[in-house]
Structures are given as C-alpha cells and as structure tokens.
Amino acid sequence: MRRAGVAGRGRPWMDGRTVEERYQPRSIEAKWQRIWEERGLFAPRPGGEKFYLLEMFPYPSGRIHMGHVRVYAIGDAIGRSLCMKGRRVLHPMGWDAFGLPAENAAIQHRTHPAQWTRENIAYMRGQLRRLGLSYDWSREIATCDPAYYKWEQWIFLRKLERGLAYRSDAYVNWCEHCETVLANEQVEGGLCWRCEGPVGQKRLSQWFLRITAYAEELLAGCDHLPGWPERVLTMQRNWIGKSTGAEIDFRLEGRDGAIRVFTTRQDTLFGATFMSLAPEHPLAVELTRGTACEAEVKAFIDRVVVQDKFRRGAEDYEKEGIFTGAYCLNPMTGGRMPIYVANFVLMDYGTGAVMAVPAHDQRDLDFARKYGLPVIVVVQPEGARLDSPTMAEAWTGPGVMVNSGPYDGMTSEAFKRAIVDDLERTGRGKASVNYRLKDWGVSRQRYWGAPIPVIHCGRDGIVPVPDGDLPVLLPTDVALTGHGVSPLASLESFVHTRCPKCGGAARRETDTFDTFMESSWYFLRYLDPHNDGAPFDREKADAWMPVDQYIGGIEHAVLHLLYARFFTKVLRDLGLLGAGEPFGNLLTQGMVRKENPKTGKIEKMSKSKGNVVDPEELIERYGADTARLFILFAAPPEKDLEWSDTAVEGAFRFLSRVWRLVAQTRDAIAGVAPTPAGSALTTAQAALRRRVHQTIKRVSDDLDGRFHFNTALSSIMELTNALYAYEDDGSPASRAVLREAIEALLGCLHPFTPHVTEELWEALGHDRTLVETAWPAPDPSALEADDITIVVQVNGRLRDNIRVPRDATKEQVVEIALASENVRRHAGGAVKKEIYVPGKLLNLVV
RNA sequence: GCCAGGGUGGCGGAACUGGUAGACGCAGGAGACUUAAAAUCUUCCGGCUUGACGAAGCCGUCCGGGUUCGAGUCCCGGCCCUGGCACCA
C-alpha cells in the first residue's frame, strides 16, 4: 500500500486519499481482450459507412518483431478511432504462409515446412492477440491452406485461357556444387550461401504472367490514386518506365534479315556507327556460326551470361564487347556498321539490340574509343562545336541536325518526328512505345508453394488441370535435401498422372508459384473467406472494395503493390469484381532499423540479418499498451525508426500518470455530468476547457488522414500535464470541467492504448466499452481565447512577443509593438515597411 | 550503377501553407519528500558572450551558394545514410 505523496497537496480532490491501485497492465489487458472478444466488437458492426482497413499480412517467421508491432499498432489506432466515429470497419488478419524460410528451417531443423509454419502461426496469433488488436478473427486465412491456393490455381487457369500466362525460357541462379536453384537472397557476393561455391546461371523453361499487357493501364492508374504517397507513385511510374521512340530495322550485310532496335533517339540515326547486341540475343550466335569468330564470341557469351545477374550493375563492372565479324547497314546513310556483342546490353529491355551512336551516348562513346570505332556528330548544340575525333563527353541534349543529309539545319526535336514519318513511309521502321516493365516470372523450383496446375503430356503438350480437379494438392511426403532442381520432381507419386485430354501417362508440373501470387489477391479472399464455390462472391467484393486504407512497409512500394494492382485489373476483366484498383489510400510505414551485428551498419530489421528485437519481453514487462504507445510515439509512421531500448520507460510512466490521475479524481467527479458548456467559468476553468477541446481537435486531425500519432500523443501528454496543474475549487462548474477533461483524455487516448483506457473508463462508472462510445467532439466555442500573442520582428529578427485583443487591427498591433522597449531600441524611429501576418506576426523593416 | 527517400540539441522527435527553431518525451544536473533507496513532485537543460541577475546580444537545422522583409521549409551544386532493383517477403 502506498501513500499518494505530494501529488495530492493543495488539490482538494486528491487530499488524503490513499491510492490503493497501482497501474498493473497484466490482468487489465487479459480482461479487456476477453471482453472485446466475447462481445464480438470487431466484426463489422451494422450501420455506418463501410471502411475496409488492412495492414499487410505477416509472413509467419516464428515470432513477431518490432516492425509488426509498428504496422499493427498503426492500423489498430486507425481502426479503433473509426469504430468510435461510427464507421462500419472491416479489419481482417491472415498469414502469408508460403515461402523460402519454411524450407530453410525444414532442412536445418529436420522439421516439415507445414508443421513449422503451423506452429509459427499459432504462436504469432497469440502474440497479436496479446497486443489487443481489433481484428475480426473469423475471417483469418493462411495462404498455405488448400482452400486458399485452390482459387489461386483457378485464377491462374483463367489467365492461361486468356493468354495472360505463357511459358518462356529464363535464367535462374544455379549452384553447381549443391545442384540447386538459389534465390537472390541465397547468393552472397556471387557465392552460394551454403557451400560458398560459385553461382552460375541456368536456363529453364518457366511460367510468366503477362503484366506488360496492363502496362499502360497500370501507368495511367497512377494519375488516379490521390490517396497514395507521391513517392510510391513515382517509383511505380519509373518501374513501368514508358518511353516513346521508334523501332528501326537495320538490314544485315550479305544475308537475309535485319536487326530490329528500339530507340528514343531516332534523331541520331545518321550518327549510328555500330550495333551492340545483348549476349542472349539469338543473332549473336547465329551471325558467327561457322565463321572464324565463332569460338571467341561463344566463349564471351558463355562467360557473361553465366555471370550476368551479379556482375552487371556492380560498380567495378567493366564495359566490354566482342566483334562478331558481321555488319549491318545504316538505313539512312547505308554505312556499314560492325555488329558487337556487348555485356551491358540487356535482353530484357527493348529488343536486346542497341544502335550505337557514340557522339550522343556516353556508354557508346566509351565503347567506341575503347575499340576504335567511328564517332559522327549529328546533333550540334547551340553555342558550341562538337569535334568528333576529340570529344570526351557525349552530347545528349537537343540541338541542330548536321551530317544528316537532307535534314541538316532542322532542330533535333522536329527531326525526331520527321524521321519517324520517313521510316514509316519507306517501311524501315515505325513509331513505337517501349516499357521497362518485364513480364512476371512466377515459376519457382521450390517445395513450399502452391503447385502450378498444369500437366505435361507427350501428345497434347501443356494441358491445364480441369477446374473440377482443383486444388492440385501440395504433397506432404517430400524429402527436402537442399539439392536438385524442384523438390516435387523427385516425388514419383506426385509427378506421374494421366493427361486430362487423352488419358495417357503424363507428368505434372513440378514448379510452384512465386509467393507474390498469394499476396496479390488475399484482400479479396478476406471478404468471403469460406466460399468453396468461387474465389469470392462478387456482391461482397463490390460491397467492400476498394480497401479504404492499406498500411505496410515502404519496401513494398513497387513489387507487391504493382502485382496486386495487376491482379485486381485482371479479375475485374474476368468479371469477378467491379473495382479496378485494390487500394484507395496507402500509408507506407518506415522501417524499424537496428545495427546489423555482422556489418556494423544500421539496416532494416530482418531475421536474416540477425538484428531483430523481440517485442515479447517488452510486452511481458510493461504490457501491450506501453509497447504500442512507445512505438507510435517514437516517430511519425512514414519515417524510418532507429531502434533504441531506452525510451520505453517513459511510455510506461505516462500511462501510470494517467492511471493515478483518474484514480485520484474518481470520487470527486463521480456522478457529475460532463457538460460545463452552459456554466460561467473562471479563467482557470476556461483555460483547461480550451486545452481539452484543442486536444480533441488536434488528435482528431492527426488521426484523420495525417496519421501523425506522435504529435497526437504529445498533445494528450500536454493535456495530462495541464490536468495535474489544475486546481479544483470543488464547485459544480469545476467538477464538470474536470469530468469533461478526464473523459476526453480517455477517449482520445483509447485508439493508442486501448486496455488501460477501457479499465479507467469503466472505473468512471460507464457500462458501455469505450470502443462502442462516440469519439469526443470538439466544441468550437471553447477553442478561442480573447487575447492572442503576436511575434514582433525587426528586419526578420525576433525582438518581442506582445499580447493583443483577438480582433485588433494592424494599426493597433503596430502601436502596441512600438510601445515595447526592445522593439523601439532595434527599430529606432525609421520604420520603412510593416509586414503583418494577421494573428501571428509583425515584421518591421528599417 | 539506376529509381525513390532521408539528414534538426547528448538521444527520439516538433515546427501542418515561407513566419517565435527545439513542443512532447528520453537521458542528465540541482532541489523537495524519505533513516535510505525506489517512486513521486519542483526546477534547469543547443553553443558562445555580456549582465546593474530582470535580462540582452551573437551563432546555430549535413556542407557551399542563391531567392525573400523573413528559409529547417523554396531553388542550384556537393557530402553522407537508408529502401527497392524483378527468386527474402
């Protein structure tokens, strides 16, 4: 038992009380978690406007980390405040359960990925419940559940029917020693993470989704997502990378055929002096077949192709190439252009062939100087003369055409259009649009993923698994060794099947889907999670979509968010829903970072880096409310947060302060109505009331779209400080002000620290939970004071603060300002100009 | 390398639209209460200079320039840090 101490002195409502209760979160939190759940408060409540609130679902890696606490505390603060504002909130949770770590853990710990995943889900679900998050658990899904991936397979088959899925060769990382495919993450500095052997590239036939068919719509959609952060839209636009230019054919010399290039600089065509091919370009091999160059070129290609992913793009990567011995012809000049294979030309972009214009492209210029190739200036910049033999820097800007036959003297901008007409007329090229975006390779040579539902038949080729046979179940009896191409390929019982068309013996596809497939439509499955006749019901989808607020890490700015947009558009075109965009508003939360013990650098917290902080200990020791308060108070959500262990204590201290405040005030305000508006108030009462309503307004604004929880919380702390400083005179007016203040404090704080506020709310005599109580409303008449402070500057430097009546005119403000001794001292008598920002600032220029 | 973002006290951060830089909190100092400690309460807390002790002045938001009556905020050029780069999710 403790004495209240000095806290009560001079404050009649605290006098002599013994405070028996100390803030002890453990029992309180369990109690309220139980009550919320028993009353089913987090299923969408009838009435009110719909609000679909969604945070990116977690990968069940084992235990939650601080990044999870952050994103789910953010979502919960938004969700609870919306509930209080009367919205019909849908707030589901599930598990992104397929993925590589389960397989690694299985190999390492001799467990099964399914078991490992199930155990992790069970554990993490418990952790999320202990955080007191407002989820509707009846909608929980796990993507490794056949009831989920059945519909993913179904969606894939619809794409296959529409030509949106196709097969093509692609390279994967290949460790010769382990004889296995490696993810990029499993390659460290070009070496295998297990055996540290060299990693090469292996060509495999794989499945692709034709996301490029939606490139234009995905790009255009970026202009109609006002609720997304501009920086995410910028990254998506750049990722799609639309460029307009021309396709031009360069005839081969001495044989049939041509090399097609895409260029945005068709205006420099007269200056194209050689051709660069990607090593993967089919002509690279074909042109040298049977020639003296064959062996050398093949060796070069083999070397580059095997290395490319890791070497290309590396800082010290030397640009190099090799001559094929063949030539093509410049369509305008007829000049002979030697054809090179160059390591910096990418097969994925454009046509895999680049017309090289050394005078107007730096890379081409470096290459030309290195291999002694001609440089011809065709665009002369204004006010300078480029000299082909000596120039060291390529000119990439606009100018006037030279060395371009009949087009000399034209501006390069005008010529860009003119040459396209010329090329089209003569059939040597045409206007063209190119995207940097590539089709999405979805085949993985992994076990722990959704099987790709196709069958390879010797007679009928690729045959889709009939809808009635879905799902293609992932077998459980597979041996994971970390060796071999696809784990499923070694499982005879899985591989051998019958062709659905001819009934003959056939083989199943043994690759599984990229796990981004699951996360591209899970937000739709939440709307109808138990449907076994369709992925989801259209009516339900139309009732809830789009997601009103999506929250997740900035690291997903491009891939996941773009894939989800793509899926939504495809499903819309399949007639499965009306919405064409999945997420109306997006909040990208910054990362929680910490020093990586291996590198000593401050990096994103991740298990693979070994720099995670386990929130469990924090919750054990201080409770979920403190953990949530701490992480929300530490920084605004979109900013990165560098972890420090020190400040948690302060968050707990604040909640204890609130606890004591209510415990000590409770009797004084018991049975009092919180309605001081009509009464005549003293200055101190009016000041507290003003503070209360300013706080409500501030917190409401910060929660509504701005999401600056840290400043919302700081204003709640200021209100708490004001309440501690307030001296109650025991009058009915004072008690009403006090009651109103305490209730507003608890209401404003509830979205952030729900358990402690519920407990205190109940202690004030309320039967209804705070979640079901209306959000406090600011009273505009209580917000303004009679006097305001004006900042007085002289020549932009602060010289004084003055108090003036709220409705003072500029002349009055200047008069009062000049009465200030300090202002007079600096201004002298010679004020040249008065700049007055009404209600804020006066700057006297002398 | 390419794309995107960030840099403010000892620390996390605040300053929302170009208008008082450092709210709120952490850490720290001093004091009250206590036999003592913890807890709690009061108070100080960017640097420098002056001070008749009320205060006043100068410098200060990564660095260098610029625009403006006024710049943490806008513009130009650097440096450093972080995320993503298509098989971690």
mmCIF file of C-alpha atoms in Angstrom, chain A residues 131-441:
data_model
loop_
_atom_site.group_PDB
_atom_site.id
_atom_site.type_symbol
_atom_site.label_atom_id
_atom_site.label_comp_id
_atom_site.label_asym_id
_atom_site.label_seq_id
_atom_site.Cartn_x
_atom_site.Cartn_y
_atom_site.Cartn_z
ATOM 1 C CA LEU A 131 -1.328 -6.772 -28.368
ATOM 2 C CA GLY A 132 -5.068 -6.171 -28.158
ATOM 3 C CA LEU A 133 -5.550 -5.612 -31.879
ATOM 4 C CA SER A 134 -9.070 -5.124 -33.189
ATOM 5 C CA TYR A 135 -9.211 -7.955 -35.729
ATOM 6 C CA ASP A 136 -12.175 -9.886 -36.923
ATOM 7 C CA TRP A 137 -10.538 -13.289 -36.461
ATOM 8 C CA SER A 138 -13.474 -15.096 -38.035
ATOM 9 C CA ARG A 139 -12.028 -14.133 -41.420
ATOM 10 C CA GLU A 140 -8.500 -15.390 -40.778
ATOM 11 C CA ILE A 141 -6.807 -17.059 -43.751
ATOM 12 C CA ALA A 142 -3.495 -18.804 -44.327
ATOM 13 C CA THR A 143 -2.278 -18.929 -47.899
ATOM 14 C CA CYS A 144 -0.813 -22.428 -47.496
ATOM 15 C CA ASP A 145 -4.320 -23.738 -46.862
ATOM 16 C CA PRO A 146 -5.583 -25.709 -49.920
ATOM 17 C CA ALA A 147 -8.896 -23.844 -49.623
ATOM 18 C CA TYR A 148 -6.913 -20.693 -50.372
ATOM 19 C CA TYR A 149 -4.458 -21.805 -53.023
ATOM 20 C CA LYS A 150 -7.160 -23.769 -54.848
ATOM 21 C CA TRP A 151 -8.513 -20.404 -56.007
ATOM 22 C CA GLU A 152 -5.108 -19.081 -56.797
ATOM 23 C CA GLN A 153 -4.686 -22.070 -59.131
ATOM 24 C CA TRP A 154 -8.142 -21.374 -60.530
ATOM 25 C CA ILE A 155 -7.238 -17.738 -61.223
ATOM 26 C CA PHE A 156 -4.038 -18.878 -62.925
ATOM 27 C CA LEU A 157 -6.035 -21.172 -65.237
ATOM 28 C CA ARG A 158 -8.285 -18.255 -66.198
ATOM 29 C CA LYS A 159 -5.168 -16.287 -67.081
ATOM 30 C CA LEU A 160 -3.880 -19.195 -69.108
ATOM 31 C CA GLU A 161 -7.158 -19.275 -71.074
ATOM 32 C CA ARG A 162 -6.848 -15.582 -71.819
ATOM 33 C CA GLY A 163 -3.239 -15.770 -72.953
ATOM 34 C CA LEU A 164 -2.075 -13.899 -69.858
ATOM 35 C CA ALA A 165 0.082 -16.839 -68.761
ATOM 36 C CA TYR A 166 2.729 -18.345 -71.034
ATOM 37 C CA ARG A 167 5.933 -20.334 -70.975
ATOM 38 C CA SER A 168 9.339 -18.986 -71.824
ATOM 39 C CA ASP A 169 12.977 -19.657 -71.067
ATOM 40 C CA ALA A 170 14.610 -17.706 -68.288
ATOM 41 C CA TYR A 171 17.750 -17.830 -66.216
ATOM 42 C CA VAL A 172 17.917 -18.837 -62.571
ATOM 43 C CA ASN A 173 20.817 -18.759 -60.138
ATOM 44 C CA TRP A 174 22.414 -22.159 -60.092
ATOM 45 C CA CYS A 175 24.900 -23.589 -57.630
ATOM 46 C CA GLU A 176 26.872 -26.313 -59.383
ATOM 47 C CA HIS A 177 28.064 -27.842 -56.130
ATOM 48 C CA CYS A 178 24.673 -28.083 -54.400
ATOM 49 C CA GLU A 179 22.978 -28.721 -57.740
ATOM 50 C CA THR A 180 20.191 -26.409 -56.790
ATOM 51 C CA VAL A 181 18.449 -23.192 -57.725
ATOM 52 C CA LEU A 182 19.192 -20.255 -55.457
ATOM 53 C CA ALA A 183 17.092 -17.222 -54.668
ATOM 54 C CA ASN A 184 18.891 -13.899 -54.993
ATOM 55 C CA GLU A 185 18.964 -13.737 -51.222
ATOM 56 C CA GLN A 186 20.834 -17.025 -51.108
ATOM 57 C CA VAL A 187 23.649 -15.616 -53.182
ATOM 58 C CA GLU A 188 26.177 -13.622 -51.210
ATOM 59 C CA GLY A 189 28.760 -11.779 -53.239
ATOM 60 C CA GLY A 190 28.317 -14.133 -56.172
ATOM 61 C CA LEU A 191 28.758 -17.208 -53.966
ATOM 62 C CA CYS A 192 26.326 -19.816 -52.673
ATOM 63 C CA TRP A 193 25.323 -19.066 -49.068
ATOM 64 C CA ARG A 194 25.618 -22.740 -48.064
ATOM 65 C CA CYS A 195 28.726 -24.065 -49.767
ATOM 66 C CA GLU A 196 30.273 -20.723 -50.777
ATOM 67 C CA GLY A 197 30.840 -22.150 -54.225
ATOM 68 C CA PRO A 198 30.486 -20.055 -57.378
ATOM 69 C CA VAL A 199 26.961 -19.321 -58.590
ATOM 70 C CA GLY A 200 26.163 -19.502 -62.274
ATOM 71 C CA GLN A 201 23.081 -19.084 -64.391
ATOM 72 C CA LYS A 202 20.920 -21.907 -65.642
ATOM 73 C CA ARG A 203 18.380 -21.625 -68.422
ATOM 74 C CA LEU A 204 14.992 -23.153 -67.555
ATOM 75 C CA SER A 205 11.576 -23.150 -69.152
ATOM 76 C CA GLN A 206 9.261 -21.242 -66.818
ATOM 77 C CA TRP A 207 5.815 -19.697 -66.462
ATOM 78 C CA PHE A 208 5.248 -15.982 -66.953
ATOM 79 C CA LEU A 209 2.302 -13.687 -66.361
ATOM 80 C CA ARG A 210 1.766 -11.026 -68.988
ATOM 81 C CA ILE A 211 1.744 -7.993 -66.705
ATOM 82 C CA THR A 212 3.073 -5.960 -69.644
ATOM 83 C CA ALA A 213 -0.356 -6.270 -71.258
ATOM 84 C CA TYR A 214 -1.525 -3.965 -68.465
ATOM 85 C CA ALA A 215 1.498 -1.641 -68.518
ATOM 86 C CA GLU A 216 -0.409 1.274 -69.974
ATOM 87 C CA GLU A 217 -3.346 0.923 -67.589
ATOM 88 C CA LEU A 218 -1.091 0.453 -64.570
ATOM 89 C CA LEU A 219 0.743 3.603 -65.564
ATOM 90 C CA ALA A 220 -2.383 5.648 -66.255
ATOM 91 C CA GLY A 221 -3.871 4.482 -62.954
ATOM 92 C CA CYS A 222 -1.036 6.205 -61.100
ATOM 93 C CA ASP A 223 -2.677 9.508 -62.008
ATOM 94 C CA HIS A 224 -5.891 8.493 -60.260
ATOM 95 C CA LEU A 225 -4.587 7.381 -56.880
ATOM 96 C CA PRO A 226 -4.639 10.614 -54.866
ATOM 97 C CA GLY A 227 -4.594 8.647 -51.614
ATOM 98 C CA TRP A 228 -1.173 7.171 -52.372
ATOM 99 C CA PRO A 229 2.108 8.803 -51.368
ATOM 100 C CA GLU A 230 3.593 10.631 -54.314
ATOM 101 C CA ARG A 231 6.928 8.893 -53.875
ATOM 102 C CA VAL A 232 5.356 5.446 -54.294
ATOM 103 C CA LEU A 233 3.580 6.567 -57.464
ATOM 104 C CA THR A 234 6.854 7.980 -58.771
ATOM 105 C CA MET A 235 8.618 4.695 -58.127
ATOM 106 C CA GLN A 236 5.828 2.754 -59.851
ATOM 107 C CA ARG A 237 5.833 5.076 -62.855
ATOM 108 C CA ASN A 238 9.595 4.748 -63.174
ATOM 109 C CA TRP A 239 9.394 0.992 -62.748
ATOM 110 C CA ILE A 240 6.900 0.726 -65.598
ATOM 111 C CA GLY A 241 9.228 3.067 -67.449
ATOM 112 C CA LYS A 242 7.291 4.062 -70.527
ATOM 113 C CA SER A 243 9.330 5.592 -73.286
ATOM 114 C CA THR A 244 8.225 6.662 -76.717
ATOM 115 C CA GLY A 245 10.535 6.397 -79.674
ATOM 116 C CA ALA A 246 10.873 4.276 -82.766
ATOM 117 C CA GLU A 247 11.558 0.748 -83.891
ATOM 118 C CA ILE A 248 14.095 0.660 -86.705
ATOM 119 C CA ASP A 249 15.280 -2.264 -88.835
ATOM 120 C CA PHE A 250 18.952 -2.480 -89.797
ATOM 121 C CA ARG A 251 19.443 -4.833 -92.768
ATOM 122 C CA LEU A 252 22.194 -7.406 -92.405
ATOM 123 C CA GLU A 253 25.001 -7.209 -94.901
ATOM 124 C CA GLY A 254 25.425 -10.175 -97.209
ATOM 125 C CA ARG A 255 22.500 -12.189 -95.904
ATOM 126 C CA ASP A 256 18.756 -12.006 -95.367
ATOM 127 C CA GLY A 257 17.203 -10.500 -92.309
ATOM 128 C CA ALA A 258 17.577 -7.434 -90.183
ATOM 129 C CA ILE A 259 18.280 -6.368 -86.631
ATOM 130 C CA ARG A 260 15.418 -4.515 -85.016
ATOM 131 C CA VAL A 261 16.246 -1.933 -82.397
ATOM 132 C CA PHE A 262 14.149 0.277 -80.167
ATOM 133 C CA THR A 263 15.447 3.789 -79.616
ATOM 134 C CA THR A 264 14.194 7.007 -78.088
ATOM 135 C CA ARG A 265 16.882 8.858 -80.030
ATOM 136 C CA GLN A 266 15.839 8.194 -83.592
ATOM 137 C CA ASP A 267 17.036 11.737 -84.310
ATOM 138 C CA THR A 268 20.624 10.471 -84.021
ATOM 139 C CA LEU A 269 20.168 7.701 -86.589
ATOM 140 C CA PHE A 270 22.620 9.252 -89.090
ATOM 141 C CA GLY A 271 25.271 9.017 -86.375
ATOM 142 C CA ALA A 272 24.776 5.313 -85.641
ATOM 143 C CA THR A 273 28.159 3.724 -86.439
ATOM 144 C CA PHE A 274 27.927 0.260 -84.928
ATOM 145 C CA MET A 275 25.460 -2.194 -83.400
ATOM 146 C CA SER A 276 25.517 -3.730 -79.910
ATOM 147 C CA LEU A 277 23.719 -6.982 -79.156
ATOM 148 C CA ALA A 278 22.867 -8.488 -75.782
ATOM 149 C CA PRO A 279 24.772 -11.740 -75.209
ATOM 150 C CA GLU A 280 21.426 -13.561 -75.032
ATOM 151 C CA HIS A 281 20.347 -12.187 -78.430
ATOM 152 C CA PRO A 282 19.695 -15.107 -80.847
ATOM 153 C CA LEU A 283 21.637 -13.367 -83.648
ATOM 154 C CA ALA A 284 24.780 -13.255 -81.529
ATOM 155 C CA VAL A 285 25.284 -16.959 -82.040
ATOM 156 C CA GLU A 286 23.705 -17.149 -85.476
ATOM 157 C CA LEU A 287 25.878 -14.488 -87.103
ATOM 158 C CA THR A 288 29.083 -16.176 -86.087
ATOM 159 C CA ARG A 289 28.107 -19.751 -86.852
ATOM 160 C CA GLY A 290 30.778 -21.319 -88.958
ATOM 161 C CA THR A 291 32.982 -18.225 -89.001
ATOM 162 C CA ALA A 292 36.424 -17.563 -87.581
ATOM 163 C CA CYS A 293 34.855 -15.570 -84.750
ATOM 164 C CA GLU A 294 32.573 -18.353 -83.574
ATOM 165 C CA ALA A 295 34.680 -19.825 -80.783
ATOM 166 C CA GLU A 296 35.739 -16.488 -79.352
ATOM 167 C CA VAL A 297 32.255 -14.986 -79.388
ATOM 168 C CA LYS A 298 30.747 -18.098 -77.860
ATOM 169 C CA ALA A 299 33.295 -18.037 -75.057
ATOM 170 C CA PHE A 300 32.477 -14.385 -74.395
ATOM 171 C CA ILE A 301 28.743 -15.052 -74.336
ATOM 172 C CA ASP A 302 29.109 -18.034 -72.038
ATOM 173 C CA ARG A 303 31.219 -16.036 -69.651
ATOM 174 C CA VAL A 304 28.868 -13.045 -69.491
ATOM 175 C CA VAL A 305 25.597 -14.965 -69.435
ATOM 176 C CA VAL A 306 26.709 -17.159 -66.593
ATOM 177 C CA GLN A 307 27.812 -14.208 -64.513
ATOM 178 C CA ASP A 308 25.486 -11.543 -65.574
ATOM 179 C CA LYS A 309 22.999 -11.011 -62.748
ATOM 180 C CA PHE A 310 25.631 -10.229 -60.177
ATOM 181 C CA ARG A 311 28.368 -8.747 -62.282
ATOM 182 C CA ARG A 312 26.185 -6.462 -64.349
ATOM 183 C CA GLY A 313 25.345 -3.453 -62.270
ATOM 184 C CA ALA A 314 28.272 -3.948 -59.955
ATOM 185 C CA GLU A 315 30.254 -0.764 -59.548
ATOM 186 C CA ASP A 316 33.534 -2.039 -60.919
ATOM 187 C CA TYR A 317 31.837 -3.749 -63.838
ATOM 188 C CA GLU A 318 33.878 -3.099 -66.923
ATOM 189 C CA LYS A 319 32.006 -2.444 -70.137
ATOM 190 C CA GLU A 320 33.300 -4.780 -72.787
ATOM 191 C CA GLY A 321 32.321 -6.339 -76.054
ATOM 192 C CA ILE A 322 33.405 -8.541 -78.895
ATOM 193 C CA PHE A 323 33.144 -8.156 -82.669
ATOM 194 C CA THR A 324 31.041 -10.786 -84.449
ATOM 195 C CA GLY A 325 32.684 -10.282 -87.816
ATOM 196 C CA ALA A 326 29.308 -9.353 -89.276
ATOM 197 C CA TYR A 327 27.905 -5.993 -90.425
ATOM 198 C CA CYS A 328 24.545 -4.353 -90.784
ATOM 199 C CA LEU A 329 23.649 -1.241 -92.755
ATOM 200 C CA ASN A 330 22.554 2.153 -91.515
ATOM 201 C CA PRO A 331 19.143 2.612 -93.163
ATOM 202 C CA MET A 332 19.755 6.334 -93.771
ATOM 203 C CA THR A 333 23.418 6.528 -94.757
ATOM 204 C CA GLY A 334 23.912 2.985 -96.000
ATOM 205 C CA GLY A 335 27.098 2.949 -93.935
ATOM 206 C CA ARG A 336 28.479 -0.408 -92.745
ATOM 207 C CA MET A 337 28.011 -0.914 -89.010
ATOM 208 C CA PRO A 338 30.086 -3.611 -87.331
ATOM 209 C CA ILE A 339 27.992 -5.798 -85.031
ATOM 210 C CA TYR A 340 29.293 -6.309 -81.494
ATOM 211 C CA VAL A 341 28.116 -8.379 -78.587
ATOM 212 C CA ALA A 342 28.307 -6.146 -75.506
ATOM 213 C CA ASN A 343 27.984 -7.125 -71.868
ATOM 214 C CA PHE A 344 25.990 -4.039 -70.879
ATOM 215 C CA VAL A 345 23.125 -4.576 -73.339
ATOM 216 C CA LEU A 346 20.143 -6.198 -71.654
ATOM 217 C CA MET A 347 17.968 -8.742 -73.423
ATOM 218 C CA ASP A 348 15.048 -7.800 -71.166
ATOM 219 C CA TYR A 349 14.805 -4.228 -72.328
ATOM 220 C CA GLY A 350 13.689 -3.147 -75.794
ATOM 221 C CA THR A 351 14.692 -5.670 -78.434
ATOM 222 C CA GLY A 352 18.030 -6.674 -76.937
ATOM 223 C CA ALA A 353 19.869 -4.732 -79.630
ATOM 224 C CA VAL A 354 21.098 -1.149 -79.446
ATOM 225 C CA MET A 355 22.053 1.132 -82.301
ATOM 226 C CA ALA A 356 25.219 2.754 -81.024
ATOM 227 C CA VAL A 357 25.626 6.496 -81.522
ATOM 228 C CA PRO A 358 28.901 7.317 -79.811
ATOM 229 C CA ALA A 359 28.649 11.092 -80.283
ATOM 230 C CA HIS A 360 25.400 11.221 -78.371
ATOM 231 C CA ASP A 361 25.546 8.451 -75.772
ATOM 232 C CA GLN A 362 28.279 8.231 -73.162
ATOM 233 C CA ARG A 363 28.366 4.452 -72.945
ATOM 234 C CA ASP A 364 28.590 4.151 -76.716
ATOM 235 C CA LEU A 365 31.325 6.781 -76.780
ATOM 236 C CA ASP A 366 33.402 4.926 -74.174
ATOM 237 C CA PHE A 367 32.890 1.734 -76.134
ATOM 238 C CA ALA A 368 33.817 3.376 -79.439
ATOM 239 C CA ARG A 369 37.039 4.827 -78.017
ATOM 240 C CA LYS A 370 37.967 1.509 -76.489
ATOM 241 C CA TYR A 371 37.503 -0.436 -79.751
ATOM 242 C CA GLY A 372 38.482 2.320 -82.198
ATOM 243 C CA LEU A 373 35.046 2.781 -83.780
ATOM 244 C CA PRO A 374 33.990 5.906 -85.705
ATOM 245 C CA VAL A 375 32.288 8.837 -83.983
ATOM 246 C CA ILE A 376 29.996 11.065 -86.023
ATOM 247 C CA VAL A 377 28.353 14.170 -84.549
ATOM 248 C CA VAL A 378 24.809 14.632 -85.870
ATOM 249 C CA VAL A 379 23.306 16.976 -83.263
ATOM 250 C CA GLN A 380 25.211 20.202 -82.820
ATOM 251 C CA PRO A 381 24.317 22.016 -79.553
ATOM 252 C CA GLU A 382 23.607 25.719 -79.645
ATOM 253 C CA GLY A 383 26.634 27.881 -78.901
ATOM 254 C CA ALA A 384 29.210 25.053 -79.093
ATOM 255 C CA ARG A 385 31.004 22.990 -81.738
ATOM 256 C CA LEU A 386 31.487 19.312 -81.042
ATOM 257 C CA ASP A 387 34.538 17.759 -82.596
ATOM 258 C CA SER A 388 34.116 14.082 -83.387
ATOM 259 C CA PRO A 389 37.731 12.901 -83.081
ATOM 260 C CA THR A 390 38.457 14.624 -79.760
ATOM 261 C CA MET A 391 35.210 14.848 -77.826
ATOM 262 C CA ALA A 392 35.367 13.103 -74.433
ATOM 263 C CA GLU A 393 31.778 13.634 -73.379
ATOM 264 C CA ALA A 394 28.769 12.655 -75.439
ATOM 265 C CA TRP A 395 26.204 15.387 -76.123
ATOM 266 C CA THR A 396 22.795 14.079 -75.079
ATOM 267 C CA GLY A 397 20.834 17.324 -75.234
ATOM 268 C CA PRO A 398 18.931 18.899 -78.121
ATOM 269 C CA GLY A 399 20.486 20.886 -80.966
ATOM 270 C CA VAL A 400 20.567 21.382 -84.703
ATOM 271 C CA MET A 401 20.973 18.484 -87.137
ATOM 272 C CA VAL A 402 24.295 18.134 -89.027
ATOM 273 C CA ASN A 403 25.706 15.289 -91.122
ATOM 274 C CA SER A 404 22.121 14.183 -91.614
ATOM 275 C CA GLY A 405 21.678 14.604 -95.345
ATOM 276 C CA PRO A 406 18.534 16.497 -96.347
ATOM 277 C CA TYR A 407 17.643 17.112 -92.696
ATOM 278 C CA ASP A 408 20.647 19.319 -91.871
ATOM 279 C CA GLY A 409 19.626 22.526 -90.155
ATOM 280 C CA MET A 410 16.418 21.117 -88.673
ATOM 281 C CA THR A 411 16.123 21.130 -84.874
ATOM 282 C CA SER A 412 16.615 17.716 -83.332
ATOM 283 C CA GLU A 413 13.148 17.956 -81.730
ATOM 284 C CA ALA A 414 11.449 18.479 -85.088
ATOM 285 C CA PHE A 415 13.603 15.833 -86.726
ATOM 286 C CA LYS A 416 12.525 13.258 -84.135
ATOM 287 C CA ARG A 417 9.031 13.434 -85.599
ATOM 288 C CA ALA A 418 10.110 13.872 -89.230
ATOM 289 C CA ILE A 419 12.311 10.782 -89.306
ATOM 290 C CA VAL A 420 9.537 8.567 -87.960
ATOM 291 C CA ASP A 421 7.367 9.598 -90.928
ATOM 292 C CA ASP A 422 10.271 8.910 -93.269
ATOM 293 C CA LEU A 423 10.897 5.455 -91.767
ATOM 294 C CA GLU A 424 7.228 4.510 -91.865
ATOM 295 C CA ARG A 425 6.846 5.668 -95.467
ATOM 296 C CA THR A 426 9.809 3.590 -96.585
ATOM 297 C CA GLY A 427 8.974 0.582 -94.410
ATOM 298 C CA ARG A 428 12.217 0.654 -92.454
ATOM 299 C CA GLY A 429 10.722 1.455 -89.091
ATOM 300 C CA LYS A 430 7.818 2.918 -87.178
ATOM 301 C CA ALA A 431 6.850 4.921 -84.109
ATOM 302 C CA SER A 432 6.925 2.707 -81.068
ATOM 303 C CA VAL A 433 6.379 2.671 -77.329
ATOM 304 C CA ASN A 434 8.535 0.611 -75.007
ATOM 305 C CA TYR A 435 8.214 -0.252 -71.332
ATOM 306 C CA ARG A 436 10.916 -1.103 -68.876
ATOM 307 C CA LEU A 437 8.418 -3.347 -67.103
ATOM 308 C CA LYS A 438 9.020 -7.045 -67.764
ATOM 309 C CA ASP A 439 6.595 -9.909 -67.623
ATOM 310 C CA TRP A 440 6.415 -11.557 -64.240
ATOM 311 C CA GLY A 441 8.194 -14.903 -63.896
#
